[in-house]
Coordinates of C-alpha atoms and ligand atoms in Angstrom, one line a residue:
X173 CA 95.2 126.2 83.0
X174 CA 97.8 123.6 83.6
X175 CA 101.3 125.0 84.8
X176 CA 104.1 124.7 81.7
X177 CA 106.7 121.7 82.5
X178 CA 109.5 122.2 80.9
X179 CA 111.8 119.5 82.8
X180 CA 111.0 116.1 84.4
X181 CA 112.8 113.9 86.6
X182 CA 112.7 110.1 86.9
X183 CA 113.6 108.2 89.7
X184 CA 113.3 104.6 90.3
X185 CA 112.8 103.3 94.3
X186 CA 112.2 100.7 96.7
X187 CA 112.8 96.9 95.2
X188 CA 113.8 96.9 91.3
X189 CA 111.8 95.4 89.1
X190 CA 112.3 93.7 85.8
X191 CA 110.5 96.6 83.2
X192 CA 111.8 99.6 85.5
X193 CA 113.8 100.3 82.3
X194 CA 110.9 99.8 79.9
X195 CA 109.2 102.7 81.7
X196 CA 112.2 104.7 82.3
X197 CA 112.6 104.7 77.9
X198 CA 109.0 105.3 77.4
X199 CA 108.9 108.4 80.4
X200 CA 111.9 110.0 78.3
X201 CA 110.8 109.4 75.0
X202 CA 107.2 110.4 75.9
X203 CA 108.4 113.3 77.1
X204 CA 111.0 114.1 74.0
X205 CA 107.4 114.0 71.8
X206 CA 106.7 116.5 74.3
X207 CA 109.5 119.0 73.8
X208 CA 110.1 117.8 77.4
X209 CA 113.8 117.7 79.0
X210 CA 114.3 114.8 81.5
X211 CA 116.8 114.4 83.6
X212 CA 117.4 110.6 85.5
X213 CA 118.1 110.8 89.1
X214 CA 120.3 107.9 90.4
X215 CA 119.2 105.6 93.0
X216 CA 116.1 106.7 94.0
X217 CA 115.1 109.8 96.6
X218 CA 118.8 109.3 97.8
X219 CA 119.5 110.6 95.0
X220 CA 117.3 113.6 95.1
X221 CA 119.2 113.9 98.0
X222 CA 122.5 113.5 97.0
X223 CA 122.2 115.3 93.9
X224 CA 123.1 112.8 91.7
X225 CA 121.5 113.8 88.5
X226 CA 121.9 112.7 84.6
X227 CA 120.1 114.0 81.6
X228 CA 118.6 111.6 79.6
X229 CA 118.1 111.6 75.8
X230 CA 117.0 109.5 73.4
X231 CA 120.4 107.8 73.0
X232 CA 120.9 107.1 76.7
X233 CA 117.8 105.0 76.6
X234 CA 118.5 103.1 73.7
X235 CA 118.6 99.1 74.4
X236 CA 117.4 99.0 77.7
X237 CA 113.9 97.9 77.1
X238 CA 115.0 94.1 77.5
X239 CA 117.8 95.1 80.5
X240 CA 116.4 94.1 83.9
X241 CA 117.3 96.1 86.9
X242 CA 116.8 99.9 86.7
X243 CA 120.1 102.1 84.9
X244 CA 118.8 104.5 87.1
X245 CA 119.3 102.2 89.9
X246 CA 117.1 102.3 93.3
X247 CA 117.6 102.4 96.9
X248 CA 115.3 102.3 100.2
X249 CA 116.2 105.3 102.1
X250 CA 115.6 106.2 105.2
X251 CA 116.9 110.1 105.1
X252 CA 113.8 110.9 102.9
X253 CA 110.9 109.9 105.7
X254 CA 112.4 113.2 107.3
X255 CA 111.8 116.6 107.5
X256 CA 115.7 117.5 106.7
X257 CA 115.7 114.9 104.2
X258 CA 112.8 116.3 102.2
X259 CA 113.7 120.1 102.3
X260 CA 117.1 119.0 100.8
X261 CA 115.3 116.9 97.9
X262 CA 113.2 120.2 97.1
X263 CA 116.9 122.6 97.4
X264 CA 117.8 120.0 94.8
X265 CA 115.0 119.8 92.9
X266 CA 114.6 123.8 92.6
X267 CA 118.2 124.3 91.7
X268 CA 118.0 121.9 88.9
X269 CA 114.6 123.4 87.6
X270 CA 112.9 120.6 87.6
X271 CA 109.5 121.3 87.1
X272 CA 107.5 117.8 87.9
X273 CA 108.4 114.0 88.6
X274 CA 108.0 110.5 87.6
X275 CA 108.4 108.6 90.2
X276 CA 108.8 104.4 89.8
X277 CA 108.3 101.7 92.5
X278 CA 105.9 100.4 95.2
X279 CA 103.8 101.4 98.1
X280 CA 106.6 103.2 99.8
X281 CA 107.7 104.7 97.2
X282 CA 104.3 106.2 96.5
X283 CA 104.3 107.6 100.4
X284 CA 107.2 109.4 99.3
X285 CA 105.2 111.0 96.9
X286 CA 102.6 112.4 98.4
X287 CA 105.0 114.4 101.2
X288 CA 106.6 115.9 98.1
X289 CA 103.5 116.5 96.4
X290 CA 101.3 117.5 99.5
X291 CA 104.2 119.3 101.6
X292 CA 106.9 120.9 99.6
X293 CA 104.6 121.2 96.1
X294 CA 106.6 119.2 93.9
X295 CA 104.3 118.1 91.8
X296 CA 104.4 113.5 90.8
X297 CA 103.0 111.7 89.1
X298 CA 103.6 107.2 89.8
X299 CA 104.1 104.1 88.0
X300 CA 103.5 101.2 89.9
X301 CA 106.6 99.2 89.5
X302 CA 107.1 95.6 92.4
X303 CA 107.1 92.4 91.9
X304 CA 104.8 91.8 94.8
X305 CA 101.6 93.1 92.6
X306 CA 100.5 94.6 96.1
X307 CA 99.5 97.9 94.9
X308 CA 95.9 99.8 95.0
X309 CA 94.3 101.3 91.9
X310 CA 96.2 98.9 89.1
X311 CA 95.5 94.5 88.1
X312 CA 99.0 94.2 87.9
X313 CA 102.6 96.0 88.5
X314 CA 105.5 96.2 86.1
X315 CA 108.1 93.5 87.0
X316 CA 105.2 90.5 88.7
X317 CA 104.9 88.5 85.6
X318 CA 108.9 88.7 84.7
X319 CA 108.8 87.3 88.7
X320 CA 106.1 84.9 88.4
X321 CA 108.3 83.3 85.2
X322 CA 111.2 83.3 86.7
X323 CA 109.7 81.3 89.7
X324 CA 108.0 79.2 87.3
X325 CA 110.7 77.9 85.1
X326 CA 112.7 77.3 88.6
X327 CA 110.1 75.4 90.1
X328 CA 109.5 73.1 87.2
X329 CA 112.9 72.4 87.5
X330 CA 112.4 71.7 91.3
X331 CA 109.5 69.4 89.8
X332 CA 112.0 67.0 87.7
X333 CA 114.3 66.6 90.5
X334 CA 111.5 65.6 93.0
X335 CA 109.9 63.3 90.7
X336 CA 112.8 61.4 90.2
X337 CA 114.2 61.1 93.6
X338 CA 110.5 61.1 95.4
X339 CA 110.3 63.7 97.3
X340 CA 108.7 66.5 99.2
X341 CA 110.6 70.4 98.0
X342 CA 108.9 73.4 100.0
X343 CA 110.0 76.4 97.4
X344 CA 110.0 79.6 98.9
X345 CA 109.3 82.4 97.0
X346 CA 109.2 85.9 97.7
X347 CA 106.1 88.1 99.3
X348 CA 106.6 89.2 102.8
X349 CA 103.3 90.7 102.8
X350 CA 101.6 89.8 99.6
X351 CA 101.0 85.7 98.3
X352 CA 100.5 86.9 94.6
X353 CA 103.1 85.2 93.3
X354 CA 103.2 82.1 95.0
X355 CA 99.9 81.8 94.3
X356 CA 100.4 82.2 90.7
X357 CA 103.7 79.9 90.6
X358 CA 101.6 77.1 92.7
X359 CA 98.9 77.1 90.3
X360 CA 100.8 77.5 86.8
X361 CA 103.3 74.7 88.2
X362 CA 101.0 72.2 89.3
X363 CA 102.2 72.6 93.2
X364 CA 100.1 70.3 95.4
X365 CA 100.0 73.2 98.3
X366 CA 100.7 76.8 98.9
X367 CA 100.7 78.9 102.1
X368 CA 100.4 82.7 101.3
X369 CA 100.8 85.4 104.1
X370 CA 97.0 86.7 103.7
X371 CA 95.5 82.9 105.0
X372 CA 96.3 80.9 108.5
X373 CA 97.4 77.1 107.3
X374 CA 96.9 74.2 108.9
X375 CA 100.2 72.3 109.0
X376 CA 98.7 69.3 110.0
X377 CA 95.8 68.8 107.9
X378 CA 98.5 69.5 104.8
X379 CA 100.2 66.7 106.1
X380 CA 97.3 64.5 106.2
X381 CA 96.1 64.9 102.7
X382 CA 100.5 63.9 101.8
X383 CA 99.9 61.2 103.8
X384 CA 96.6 60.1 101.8
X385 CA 97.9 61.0 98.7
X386 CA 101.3 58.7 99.5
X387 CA 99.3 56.3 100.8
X388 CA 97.7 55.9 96.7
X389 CA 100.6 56.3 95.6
X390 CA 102.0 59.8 94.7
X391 CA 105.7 60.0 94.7
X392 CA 106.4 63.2 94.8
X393 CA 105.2 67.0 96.3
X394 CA 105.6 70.3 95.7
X395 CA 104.6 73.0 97.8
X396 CA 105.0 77.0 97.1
X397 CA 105.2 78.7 100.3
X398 CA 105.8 83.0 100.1
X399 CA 108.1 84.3 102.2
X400 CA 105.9 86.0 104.2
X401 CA 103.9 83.2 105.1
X402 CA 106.6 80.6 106.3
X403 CA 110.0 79.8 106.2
X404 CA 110.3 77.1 104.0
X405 CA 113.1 75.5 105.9
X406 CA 110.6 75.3 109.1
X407 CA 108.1 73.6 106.7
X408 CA 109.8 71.0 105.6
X409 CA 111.2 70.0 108.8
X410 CA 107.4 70.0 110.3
X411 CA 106.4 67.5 107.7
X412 CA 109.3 65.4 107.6
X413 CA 108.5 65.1 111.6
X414 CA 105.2 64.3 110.7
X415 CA 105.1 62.4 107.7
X416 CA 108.5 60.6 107.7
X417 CA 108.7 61.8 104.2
X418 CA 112.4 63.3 103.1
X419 CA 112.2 66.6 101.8
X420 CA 114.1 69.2 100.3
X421 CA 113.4 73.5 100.5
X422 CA 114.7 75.7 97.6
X423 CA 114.9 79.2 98.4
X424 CA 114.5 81.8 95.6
X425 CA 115.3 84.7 96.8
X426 CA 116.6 87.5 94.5
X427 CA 116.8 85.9 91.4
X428 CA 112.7 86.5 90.8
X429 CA 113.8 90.3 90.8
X430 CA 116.6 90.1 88.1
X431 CA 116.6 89.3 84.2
X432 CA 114.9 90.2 81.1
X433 CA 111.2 91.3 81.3
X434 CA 108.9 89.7 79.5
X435 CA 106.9 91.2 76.7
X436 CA 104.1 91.7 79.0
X437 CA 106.1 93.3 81.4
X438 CA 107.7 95.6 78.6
X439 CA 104.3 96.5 77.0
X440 CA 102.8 96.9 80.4
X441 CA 105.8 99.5 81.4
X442 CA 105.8 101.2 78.2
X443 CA 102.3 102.0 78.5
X444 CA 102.4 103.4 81.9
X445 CA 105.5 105.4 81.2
X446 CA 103.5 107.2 78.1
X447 CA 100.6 108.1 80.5
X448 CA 102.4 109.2 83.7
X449 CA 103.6 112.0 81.2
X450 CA 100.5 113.1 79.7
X451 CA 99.2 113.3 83.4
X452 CA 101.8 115.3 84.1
X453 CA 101.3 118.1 81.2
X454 CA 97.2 117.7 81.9
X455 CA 98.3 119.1 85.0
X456 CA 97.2 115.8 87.0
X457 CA 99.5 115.6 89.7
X458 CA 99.2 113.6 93.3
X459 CA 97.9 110.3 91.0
X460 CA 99.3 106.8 90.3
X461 CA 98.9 105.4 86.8
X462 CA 97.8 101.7 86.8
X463 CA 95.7 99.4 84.7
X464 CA 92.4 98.5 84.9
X465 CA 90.4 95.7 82.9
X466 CA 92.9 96.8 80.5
X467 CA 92.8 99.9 80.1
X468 CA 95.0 102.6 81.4
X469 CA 93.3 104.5 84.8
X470 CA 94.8 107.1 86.9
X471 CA 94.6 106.7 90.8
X472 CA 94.9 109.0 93.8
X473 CA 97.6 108.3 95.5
X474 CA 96.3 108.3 98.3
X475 CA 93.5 105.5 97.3
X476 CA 96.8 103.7 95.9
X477 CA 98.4 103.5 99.0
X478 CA 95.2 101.4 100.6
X479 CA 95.8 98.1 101.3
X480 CA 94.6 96.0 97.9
X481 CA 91.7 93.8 98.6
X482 CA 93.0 90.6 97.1
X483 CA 90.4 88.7 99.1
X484 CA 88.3 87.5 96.2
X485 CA 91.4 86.6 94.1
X486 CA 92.9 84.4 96.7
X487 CA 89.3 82.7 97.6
X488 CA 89.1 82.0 94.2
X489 CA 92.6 80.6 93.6
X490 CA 91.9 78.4 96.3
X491 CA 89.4 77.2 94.6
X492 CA 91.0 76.4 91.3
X493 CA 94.2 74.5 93.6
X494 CA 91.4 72.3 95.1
X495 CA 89.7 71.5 91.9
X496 CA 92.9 70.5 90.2
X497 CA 94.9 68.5 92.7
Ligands
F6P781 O1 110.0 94.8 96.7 C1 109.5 93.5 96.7 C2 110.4 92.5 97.4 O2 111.2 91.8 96.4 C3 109.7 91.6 98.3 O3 109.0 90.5 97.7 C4 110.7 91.1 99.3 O4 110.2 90.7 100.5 C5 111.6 92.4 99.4 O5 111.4 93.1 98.2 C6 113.0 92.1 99.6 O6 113.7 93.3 99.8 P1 115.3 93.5 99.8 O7 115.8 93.3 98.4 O8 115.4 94.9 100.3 O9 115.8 92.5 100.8

């Protein structure tokens, strides 16, 4: 028989996301169907540290569904990858009678999980929340299409300004380890290249297909490049050397993180929230939510933590860039 929860606590950790929010409301409301308590715990596993606790009710999650960021807010925190660090999390965690977690964020978030789970017994349960969509066992992570929009409508931007002045912008985006949304952004706004940290590029054979495209006369470039791949700055100065074409970089940066979510993003958080709970009361612990072909799967965490095999996405992507430009 599953143990009896009583109390949860929800944490949100690592990089925000836009739709941390959506899933924070749906957790605490799930759970108040439930006759479940849930207390928020502020900035992440610092905060299990810290003690820095909040109960939660219906009220206090009231109009955040559209709020980007996390009210819960998040932090990266070094303190928790040690012994010390843990033991006091699970003081805190006992003295507050918390009986189980829900715990929001990305791959190293979900390490963090499986120490409490696996060696002080707290039972967790995760929702896959980064904007990188890097993460085993679900298609896609709360907060990547909120990203990949935000890019978007930036980089068609980018595209009116190069058109009209005629030249070459490298747009960096973000990914240090994961091309998903540079890929996405390169093929939703028409970009003529993109360099992704999971492929080598050949600088030089980019530059020669500029070159043949100026020399029938295209204007105007753009070329997504993730963060994790290239600087952009470094890029453009190598094809200005080697084309004698001007060009132009436009970093992102943080603003893919922040902002509204989209509906998808709100739906897909929602849902996730509603099912890390019931995986709780089943008595599931040690799993990742995520979703499937569409439909809601749970995950070990362990399996989640694997490196995603993006290999066939990113084949075919390429694909689809070279039958279109
Ligand atoms: O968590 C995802 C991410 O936004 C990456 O795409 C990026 O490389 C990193 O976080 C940036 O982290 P920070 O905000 O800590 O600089």
């Amino acid at each position: 028989m599953a143990m009896k929860i009583n109390r949860i606590g929800v944490l949100t950790s690592g990089g925000d996301a836009p739709g941390m929010n959506a899933a924070i409301r749906s957790i605490v409301r799930t759970g108040l169907h439930h006759q479940l308590e849930t207390i928020g715990i502020r900035q992440g596993y610092a905060g299990l540290i810290n003690d820095e606790m909040v109960s939660l009710s219906s009220r206090s999650v009231s109009g955040i569904i559209n709020r980007g960021g996390t009210i819960l807010e998040t932090a990266r925190c070094d303190e928790f990858l040690t012994e010390e660090g843990q033991r006091r999390a699970k003081e805190v965690i006992e003295y507050h009678r918390i009986d189980a977690l829900v715990i929001i964020g990305g791959d190293g978030t979900y390490r963090g999980a499986i120490q409490l789970w696996e060696k002080w017994g707290i039972p967790c349960v995760c929702v896959p929340a980064t904007i990188d969509n890097d993460l085993n066992g679900t298609d896609i992570t709360i907060g990547a299409d909120t990203a990949i929009n935000t890019a978007l409508e930036a980089t068609d931007r980018i595209r009116d300004t190069a058109t009209s002045m005629e030249r070459v912008f490298v747009v960096e985006v973000m990914g240090r380890e994961s091309g998903y949304i540079a890929m996405q952004v390169a093929l939703a706004g028409g970009a003529e290249e993109v360099l992704v940290p999971e492929r080598e590029f050949d600088l030089e054979s980019m530059c020669h297909d500029i070159c043949a495209g100026a020399s029938k006369g295209k204007r105007s470039w753009i070329i997504v490049v993730a963060e994790g791949a290239a600087r952009a700055v470094d890029i453009a100065d190598k094809i200005t050397k080697i084309t004698g074409l001007e060009t132009r970089v436009a970093v992102l940066g943080h603003i893919q993180r922040g902002g509204s979510p989209t509906a998808r993003d709100r739906i897909l958080a929602t849902r996730l929230g509603v099912e890390a709970v019931k995986l709780l009361l089943n008595g599931e612990f040690g799993k990742a939510v995520g979703i499937r072909d569409g439909w809601v799967i749970s995950t070990d965490l362990h399996v989640a933590i694997k490196k995603k095999d993006q290999n066939r996405d990113i084949d075919y992507f390429y694909k689809l860039m070279r039958d279109v430009t």
